[in-house]
């Protein structure tokens, strides 16, 4: 694994991404079928989500209250813009992108605008209310589609970039492995999986005690990311190259995963 600490903010506001431009979308490339079921609305919601996160992602009143940029920025200690920029710098305009779960705020709208009308954005989520809510937010972006699907069993074409933005800390450990493995199956040979999530902060980080308490009370699966690297959670990590970056005193991380050449 190549590990680096990000020293400077990425200039997302300037709209400049120094990557090779992808001129056109290629025909869909099928993935060998797995045994993932086609989800009905009743069967799509995992038990852990019902039991642990009903208040945050399934309660209709709270979905309306939480789905705002100010909420996302507050939860992420005002690092959201920086982390979003760190994700978007990995994505060229006109790319085909899979977003592995719905994200509150304007993240998905900004991503759709970033790839442009020549790109293709697919967003999946296991919660019907999140799918409906995201469809409404993206109604002005014809390049985006939203689908009810489980990231651990989803089966579709290959993508230039698969993006996993603050999903893994919210799911049980065995599910983390299933999700990472399945997302890796959906990157093109020259594509990448980009994961942005929590990371164990420096021992002297002033916000570490508060974050630890929040995890203990509200995020029971998050501290796995303090104890293990994302590489360790994959079934066949040796098949890929893992580049690792940390932000905000180690509180957050970006991992970019590519096929070994």
mmCIF file of C-alpha atoms in Angstrom:
data_model
loop_
_atom_site.group_PDB
_atom_site.id
_atom_site.type_symbol
_atom_site.label_atom_id
_atom_site.label_comp_id
_atom_site.label_asym_id
_atom_site.label_seq_id
_atom_site.Cartn_x
_atom_site.Cartn_y
_atom_site.Cartn_z
ATOM 1 C CA UNK A 1 0.000 0.000 0.000
ATOM 2 C CA UNK A 2 1.227 3.489 -0.832
ATOM 3 C CA UNK A 3 0.342 5.802 2.051
ATOM 4 C CA UNK A 4 0.524 9.556 1.952
ATOM 5 C CA UNK A 5 -0.874 12.393 4.013
ATOM 6 C CA UNK A 6 -2.616 15.078 1.991
ATOM 7 C CA UNK A 7 -0.961 18.411 2.703
ATOM 8 C CA UNK A 8 -2.988 20.854 0.624
ATOM 9 C CA UNK A 9 -6.638 21.399 -0.225
ATOM 10 C CA UNK A 10 -7.793 20.448 -3.702
ATOM 11 C CA UNK A 11 -9.250 23.326 -5.703
ATOM 12 C CA UNK A 12 -12.651 21.904 -6.601
ATOM 13 C CA UNK A 13 -14.176 25.353 -6.789
ATOM 14 C CA UNK A 14 -11.938 26.197 -9.702
ATOM 15 C CA UNK A 15 -13.467 23.360 -11.682
ATOM 16 C CA UNK A 16 -10.072 22.118 -12.869
ATOM 17 C CA UNK A 17 -9.305 18.412 -12.779
ATOM 18 C CA UNK A 18 -5.872 17.501 -14.033
ATOM 19 C CA UNK A 19 -6.720 14.095 -15.438
ATOM 20 C CA UNK A 20 -7.022 12.632 -18.865
ATOM 21 C CA UNK A 21 -10.313 13.622 -20.479
ATOM 22 C CA UNK A 22 -12.570 10.715 -21.371
ATOM 23 C CA UNK A 23 -14.178 11.753 -24.663
ATOM 24 C CA UNK A 24 -17.077 9.353 -24.886
ATOM 25 C CA UNK A 25 -18.930 6.609 -23.088
ATOM 26 C CA UNK A 26 -18.126 3.144 -24.314
ATOM 27 C CA UNK A 27 -20.780 0.421 -24.674
ATOM 28 C CA UNK A 28 -21.820 -1.226 -21.442
ATOM 29 C CA UNK A 29 -19.585 -4.114 -20.454
ATOM 30 C CA UNK A 30 -21.468 -6.847 -18.602
ATOM 31 C CA UNK A 31 -20.220 -8.352 -15.372
ATOM 32 C CA UNK A 32 -20.393 -12.082 -14.812
ATOM 33 C CA UNK A 33 -23.664 -12.638 -12.945
ATOM 34 C CA UNK A 34 -23.541 -13.072 -9.216
ATOM 35 C CA UNK A 35 -26.393 -14.444 -7.173
ATOM 36 C CA UNK A 36 -27.742 -11.147 -5.930
ATOM 37 C CA UNK A 37 -31.533 -10.980 -5.798
ATOM 38 C CA UNK A 38 -33.698 -8.380 -7.493
ATOM 39 C CA UNK A 39 -34.926 -6.356 -4.535
ATOM 40 C CA UNK A 40 -38.506 -5.514 -3.754
ATOM 41 C CA UNK A 41 -39.133 -2.494 -1.549
ATOM 42 C CA UNK A 42 -40.136 -4.750 1.328
ATOM 43 C CA UNK A 43 -37.059 -6.967 1.078
ATOM 44 C CA UNK A 44 -34.459 -4.304 0.336
ATOM 45 C CA UNK A 45 -33.824 -2.910 3.810
ATOM 46 C CA UNK A 46 -31.274 -4.913 5.848
ATOM 47 C CA UNK A 47 -32.055 -5.606 9.492
ATOM 48 C CA UNK A 48 -29.026 -3.659 10.732
ATOM 49 C CA UNK A 49 -30.337 -0.565 8.935
ATOM 50 C CA UNK A 50 -33.777 -0.925 10.470
ATOM 51 C CA UNK A 51 -32.363 -1.518 13.944
ATOM 52 C CA UNK A 52 -29.511 1.004 13.990
ATOM 53 C CA UNK A 53 -30.235 3.772 11.514
ATOM 54 C CA UNK A 54 -34.011 4.018 11.237
ATOM 55 C CA UNK A 55 -33.836 7.453 12.838
ATOM 56 C CA UNK A 56 -31.303 8.758 10.312
ATOM 57 C CA UNK A 57 -32.208 7.163 6.990
ATOM 58 C CA UNK A 58 -35.694 5.639 7.126
ATOM 59 C CA UNK A 59 -37.805 7.986 9.240
ATOM 60 C CA UNK A 60 -39.528 10.305 6.710
ATOM 61 C CA UNK A 61 -39.531 13.329 9.010
ATOM 62 C CA UNK A 62 -35.841 12.987 9.813
ATOM 63 C CA UNK A 63 -34.878 12.425 6.171
ATOM 64 C CA UNK A 64 -36.351 15.845 5.372
ATOM 65 C CA UNK A 65 -34.567 17.424 8.324
ATOM 66 C CA UNK A 66 -31.154 15.872 7.669
ATOM 67 C CA UNK A 67 -30.914 16.199 3.888
ATOM 68 C CA UNK A 68 -29.162 19.573 3.852
ATOM 69 C CA UNK A 69 -25.598 20.702 3.183
ATOM 70 C CA UNK A 70 -25.280 22.374 6.580
ATOM 71 C CA UNK A 71 -26.027 19.061 8.305
ATOM 72 C CA UNK A 72 -23.432 17.159 6.273
ATOM 73 C CA UNK A 73 -20.798 19.832 6.837
ATOM 74 C CA UNK A 74 -21.453 19.838 10.577
ATOM 75 C CA UNK A 75 -21.248 16.058 10.898
ATOM 76 C CA UNK A 76 -17.944 16.031 9.015
ATOM 77 C CA UNK A 77 -16.429 18.842 11.094
ATOM 78 C CA UNK A 78 -16.533 21.264 8.135
ATOM 79 C CA UNK A 79 -14.299 18.999 6.061
ATOM 80 C CA UNK A 80 -17.034 18.022 3.588
ATOM 81 C CA UNK A 81 -15.939 20.412 0.825
ATOM 82 C CA UNK A 82 -12.358 19.200 1.069
ATOM 83 C CA UNK A 83 -13.361 15.536 1.063
ATOM 84 C CA UNK A 84 -15.766 16.036 -1.826
ATOM 85 C CA UNK A 85 -12.959 17.681 -3.780
ATOM 86 C CA UNK A 86 -10.681 14.744 -2.941
ATOM 87 C CA UNK A 87 -13.274 12.416 -4.433
ATOM 88 C CA UNK A 88 -14.038 14.488 -7.522
ATOM 89 C CA UNK A 89 -10.375 14.925 -8.467
ATOM 90 C CA UNK A 90 -10.345 11.174 -9.155
ATOM 91 C CA UNK A 91 -13.216 11.476 -11.663
ATOM 92 C CA UNK A 92 -12.807 12.824 -15.188
ATOM 93 C CA UNK A 93 -15.642 14.572 -17.042
ATOM 94 C CA UNK A 94 -17.747 12.227 -19.207
ATOM 95 C CA UNK A 95 -16.947 9.248 -16.978
ATOM 96 C CA UNK A 96 -19.331 6.442 -16.141
ATOM 97 C CA UNK A 97 -19.622 6.509 -12.341
ATOM 98 C CA UNK A 98 -21.313 4.297 -9.770
ATOM 99 C CA UNK A 99 -22.131 5.906 -6.410
ATOM 100 C CA UNK A 100 -22.611 3.104 -3.902
ATOM 101 C CA UNK A 101 -25.185 4.794 -1.635
ATOM 102 C CA UNK A 102 -27.258 7.946 -1.394
ATOM 103 C CA UNK A 103 -25.571 10.934 0.243
ATOM 104 C CA UNK A 104 -27.365 13.772 1.999
ATOM 105 C CA UNK A 105 -26.930 17.333 0.805
ATOM 106 C CA UNK A 106 -25.847 18.398 -2.684
ATOM 107 C CA UNK A 107 -23.111 15.802 -3.169
ATOM 108 C CA UNK A 108 -24.872 13.809 -5.899
ATOM 109 C CA UNK A 109 -26.064 16.897 -7.759
ATOM 110 C CA UNK A 110 -22.518 18.246 -7.718
ATOM 111 C CA UNK A 111 -21.202 14.901 -8.959
ATOM 112 C CA UNK A 112 -23.707 14.808 -11.817
ATOM 113 C CA UNK A 113 -22.710 18.337 -12.802
ATOM 114 C CA UNK A 114 -19.035 17.409 -12.536
ATOM 115 C CA UNK A 115 -19.234 14.514 -15.012
ATOM 116 C CA UNK A 116 -21.496 16.514 -17.333
ATOM 117 C CA UNK A 117 -24.176 15.406 -19.757
ATOM 118 C CA UNK A 118 -21.718 13.196 -21.621
ATOM 119 C CA UNK A 119 -21.147 11.220 -18.444
ATOM 120 C CA UNK A 120 -23.301 8.630 -16.755
ATOM 121 C CA UNK A 121 -24.027 8.486 -13.029
ATOM 122 C CA UNK A 122 -25.774 5.563 -11.373
ATOM 123 C CA UNK A 123 -26.663 5.779 -7.683
ATOM 124 C CA UNK A 124 -27.843 2.751 -5.734
ATOM 125 C CA UNK A 125 -29.316 2.475 -2.258
ATOM 126 C CA UNK A 126 -31.120 -0.210 -0.249
ATOM 127 C CA UNK A 127 -33.689 2.170 1.248
ATOM 128 C CA UNK A 128 -36.717 3.025 -0.915
ATOM 129 C CA UNK A 129 -37.136 6.389 0.801
ATOM 130 C CA UNK A 130 -33.539 7.297 -0.065
ATOM 131 C CA UNK A 131 -34.061 6.238 -3.674
ATOM 132 C CA UNK A 132 -37.197 8.366 -3.992
ATOM 133 C CA UNK A 133 -35.553 11.334 -2.299
ATOM 134 C CA UNK A 134 -32.452 11.149 -4.497
ATOM 135 C CA UNK A 135 -34.523 10.843 -7.674
ATOM 136 C CA UNK A 136 -36.273 14.091 -6.799
ATOM 137 C CA UNK A 137 -32.966 15.854 -6.151
ATOM 138 C CA UNK A 138 -31.521 14.667 -9.466
ATOM 139 C CA UNK A 139 -34.589 15.228 -11.633
ATOM 140 C CA UNK A 140 -32.803 18.003 -13.543
ATOM 141 C CA UNK A 141 -29.846 15.754 -14.455
ATOM 142 C CA UNK A 142 -30.650 13.339 -17.300
ATOM 143 C CA UNK A 143 -27.199 11.751 -16.999
ATOM 144 C CA UNK A 144 -28.116 10.415 -13.534
ATOM 145 C CA UNK A 145 -30.279 7.463 -12.583
ATOM 146 C CA UNK A 146 -31.133 6.101 -9.156
ATOM 147 C CA UNK A 147 -31.866 2.452 -8.472
ATOM 148 C CA UNK A 148 -33.008 0.338 -5.533
ATOM 149 C CA UNK A 149 -30.132 -2.098 -5.024
ATOM 150 C CA UNK A 150 -27.783 -3.515 -2.404
ATOM 151 C CA UNK A 151 -24.110 -2.618 -2.850
ATOM 152 C CA UNK A 152 -23.114 -6.116 -1.718
ATOM 153 C CA UNK A 153 -25.125 -7.904 -4.441
ATOM 154 C CA UNK A 154 -25.622 -5.248 -7.123
ATOM 155 C CA UNK A 155 -24.831 -6.612 -10.583
ATOM 156 C CA UNK A 156 -24.355 -4.319 -13.571
ATOM 157 C CA UNK A 157 -21.875 -3.072 -16.159
ATOM 158 C CA UNK A 158 -18.315 -1.963 -15.474
ATOM 159 C CA UNK A 159 -17.601 1.631 -14.480
ATOM 160 C CA UNK A 160 -14.722 4.062 -14.899
ATOM 161 C CA UNK A 161 -15.049 5.014 -11.237
ATOM 162 C CA UNK A 162 -16.937 3.391 -8.383
ATOM 163 C CA UNK A 163 -17.382 5.859 -5.530
ATOM 164 C CA UNK A 164 -18.100 4.885 -1.933
ATOM 165 C CA UNK A 165 -18.607 8.055 0.134
ATOM 166 C CA UNK A 166 -19.057 7.482 3.885
ATOM 167 C CA UNK A 167 -20.880 4.164 3.562
ATOM 168 C CA UNK A 168 -18.497 1.594 5.043
ATOM 169 C CA UNK A 169 -18.428 2.950 8.599
ATOM 170 C CA UNK A 170 -22.196 2.439 8.788
ATOM 171 C CA UNK A 171 -22.361 -1.251 7.905
ATOM 172 C CA UNK A 172 -21.446 -4.436 9.842
ATOM 173 C CA UNK A 173 -17.967 -5.859 9.370
ATOM 174 C CA UNK A 174 -18.926 -8.913 7.303
ATOM 175 C CA UNK A 175 -21.046 -6.652 5.121
ATOM 176 C CA UNK A 176 -18.084 -4.303 4.670
ATOM 177 C CA UNK A 177 -16.148 -7.127 3.011
ATOM 178 C CA UNK A 178 -19.071 -8.103 0.782
ATOM 179 C CA UNK A 179 -19.526 -4.509 -0.339
ATOM 180 C CA UNK A 180 -15.837 -3.868 -1.038
ATOM 181 C CA UNK A 181 -15.501 -7.130 -2.962
ATOM 182 C CA UNK A 182 -18.580 -6.453 -5.069
ATOM 183 C CA UNK A 183 -17.636 -2.863 -5.840
ATOM 184 C CA UNK A 184 -14.203 -4.016 -6.994
ATOM 185 C CA UNK A 185 -15.912 -6.347 -9.465
ATOM 186 C CA UNK A 186 -17.484 -3.331 -11.124
ATOM 187 C CA UNK A 187 -14.386 -1.308 -12.026
ATOM 188 C CA UNK A 188 -12.981 -1.445 -15.543
ATOM 189 C CA UNK A 189 -9.481 -2.777 -16.056
ATOM 190 C CA UNK A 190 -8.207 0.811 -16.122
ATOM 191 C CA UNK A 191 -10.827 2.056 -13.661
ATOM 192 C CA UNK A 192 -10.726 2.689 -9.929
ATOM 193 C CA UNK A 193 -12.657 2.334 -6.696
ATOM 194 C CA UNK A 194 -12.566 5.522 -4.614
ATOM 195 C CA UNK A 195 -13.477 5.243 -0.931
ATOM 196 C CA UNK A 196 -13.845 8.258 1.355
ATOM 197 C CA UNK A 197 -14.578 7.468 4.997
ATOM 198 C CA UNK A 198 -13.440 7.758 8.587
ATOM 199 C CA UNK A 199 -9.943 6.807 9.750
ATOM 200 C CA UNK A 200 -8.284 6.595 13.159
ATOM 201 C CA UNK A 201 -7.169 10.117 14.063
ATOM 202 C CA UNK A 202 -3.881 11.060 15.658
ATOM 203 C CA UNK A 203 -3.852 10.151 19.353
ATOM 204 C CA UNK A 204 -3.723 13.828 20.330
ATOM 205 C CA UNK A 205 -6.492 14.959 17.957
ATOM 206 C CA UNK A 206 -8.739 17.291 20.003
ATOM 207 C CA UNK A 207 -11.915 15.930 18.408
ATOM 208 C CA UNK A 208 -11.034 12.253 18.864
ATOM 209 C CA UNK A 209 -12.797 11.849 22.261
ATOM 210 C CA UNK A 210 -16.031 13.384 20.958
ATOM 211 C CA UNK A 211 -15.919 11.279 17.808
ATOM 212 C CA UNK A 212 -15.277 8.158 19.854
ATOM 213 C CA UNK A 213 -18.336 8.887 21.998
ATOM 214 C CA UNK A 214 -20.520 9.516 18.936
ATOM 215 C CA UNK A 215 -19.384 6.227 17.436
ATOM 216 C CA UNK A 216 -20.105 4.342 20.661
ATOM 217 C CA UNK A 217 -23.621 5.773 20.896
ATOM 218 C CA UNK A 218 -24.753 6.135 17.279
ATOM 219 C CA UNK A 219 -22.280 4.391 14.945
ATOM 220 C CA UNK A 220 -21.590 0.874 16.312
ATOM 221 C CA UNK A 221 -19.751 -0.319 13.180
ATOM 222 C CA UNK A 222 -17.499 2.694 12.661
ATOM 223 C CA UNK A 223 -14.546 1.872 14.908
ATOM 224 C CA UNK A 224 -13.575 -1.047 12.696
ATOM 225 C CA UNK A 225 -12.096 1.646 10.447
ATOM 226 C CA UNK A 226 -9.942 2.735 13.402
ATOM 227 C CA UNK A 227 -8.636 -0.794 13.897
ATOM 228 C CA UNK A 228 -8.224 -2.121 10.351
ATOM 229 C CA UNK A 229 -7.195 -0.773 6.978
ATOM 230 C CA UNK A 230 -9.663 -0.998 4.120
ATOM 231 C CA UNK A 231 -7.178 -3.232 2.338
ATOM 232 C CA UNK A 232 -7.476 -5.754 5.164
ATOM 233 C CA UNK A 233 -11.246 -5.870 4.707
ATOM 234 C CA UNK A 234 -11.049 -7.045 1.080
ATOM 235 C CA UNK A 235 -11.001 -10.767 0.280
ATOM 236 C CA UNK A 236 -8.254 -10.567 -2.367
ATOM 237 C CA UNK A 237 -6.334 -7.344 -1.683
ATOM 238 C CA UNK A 238 -3.247 -8.645 -3.478
ATOM 239 C CA UNK A 239 -5.064 -8.348 -6.812
ATOM 240 C CA UNK A 240 -5.162 -4.565 -6.530
ATOM 241 C CA UNK A 241 -3.027 -1.512 -5.843
ATOM 242 C CA UNK A 242 -4.130 0.491 -2.811
ATOM 243 C CA UNK A 243 -3.201 4.181 -2.528
ATOM 244 C CA UNK A 244 -4.008 5.758 0.812
ATOM 245 C CA UNK A 245 -4.376 9.408 1.866
ATOM 246 C CA UNK A 246 -5.411 10.908 5.206
ATOM 247 C CA UNK A 247 -7.001 14.254 6.066
ATOM 248 C CA UNK A 248 -7.741 16.453 9.072
ATOM 249 C CA UNK A 249 -5.210 14.942 11.449
ATOM 250 C CA UNK A 250 -5.983 11.424 10.288
ATOM 251 C CA UNK A 251 -9.722 11.693 11.024
ATOM 252 C CA UNK A 252 -10.658 10.923 7.411
ATOM 253 C CA UNK A 253 -9.172 8.854 4.616
ATOM 254 C CA UNK A 254 -9.281 8.391 0.876
ATOM 255 C CA UNK A 255 -8.341 5.025 -0.580
ATOM 256 C CA UNK A 256 -7.986 4.640 -4.340
ATOM 257 C CA UNK A 257 -7.962 1.047 -5.555
ATOM 258 C CA UNK A 258 -6.857 -0.030 -9.031
ATOM 259 C CA UNK A 259 -6.199 -3.342 -10.723
ATOM 260 C CA UNK A 260 -2.596 -4.476 -10.608
ATOM 261 C CA UNK A 261 -1.118 -4.026 -14.054
#
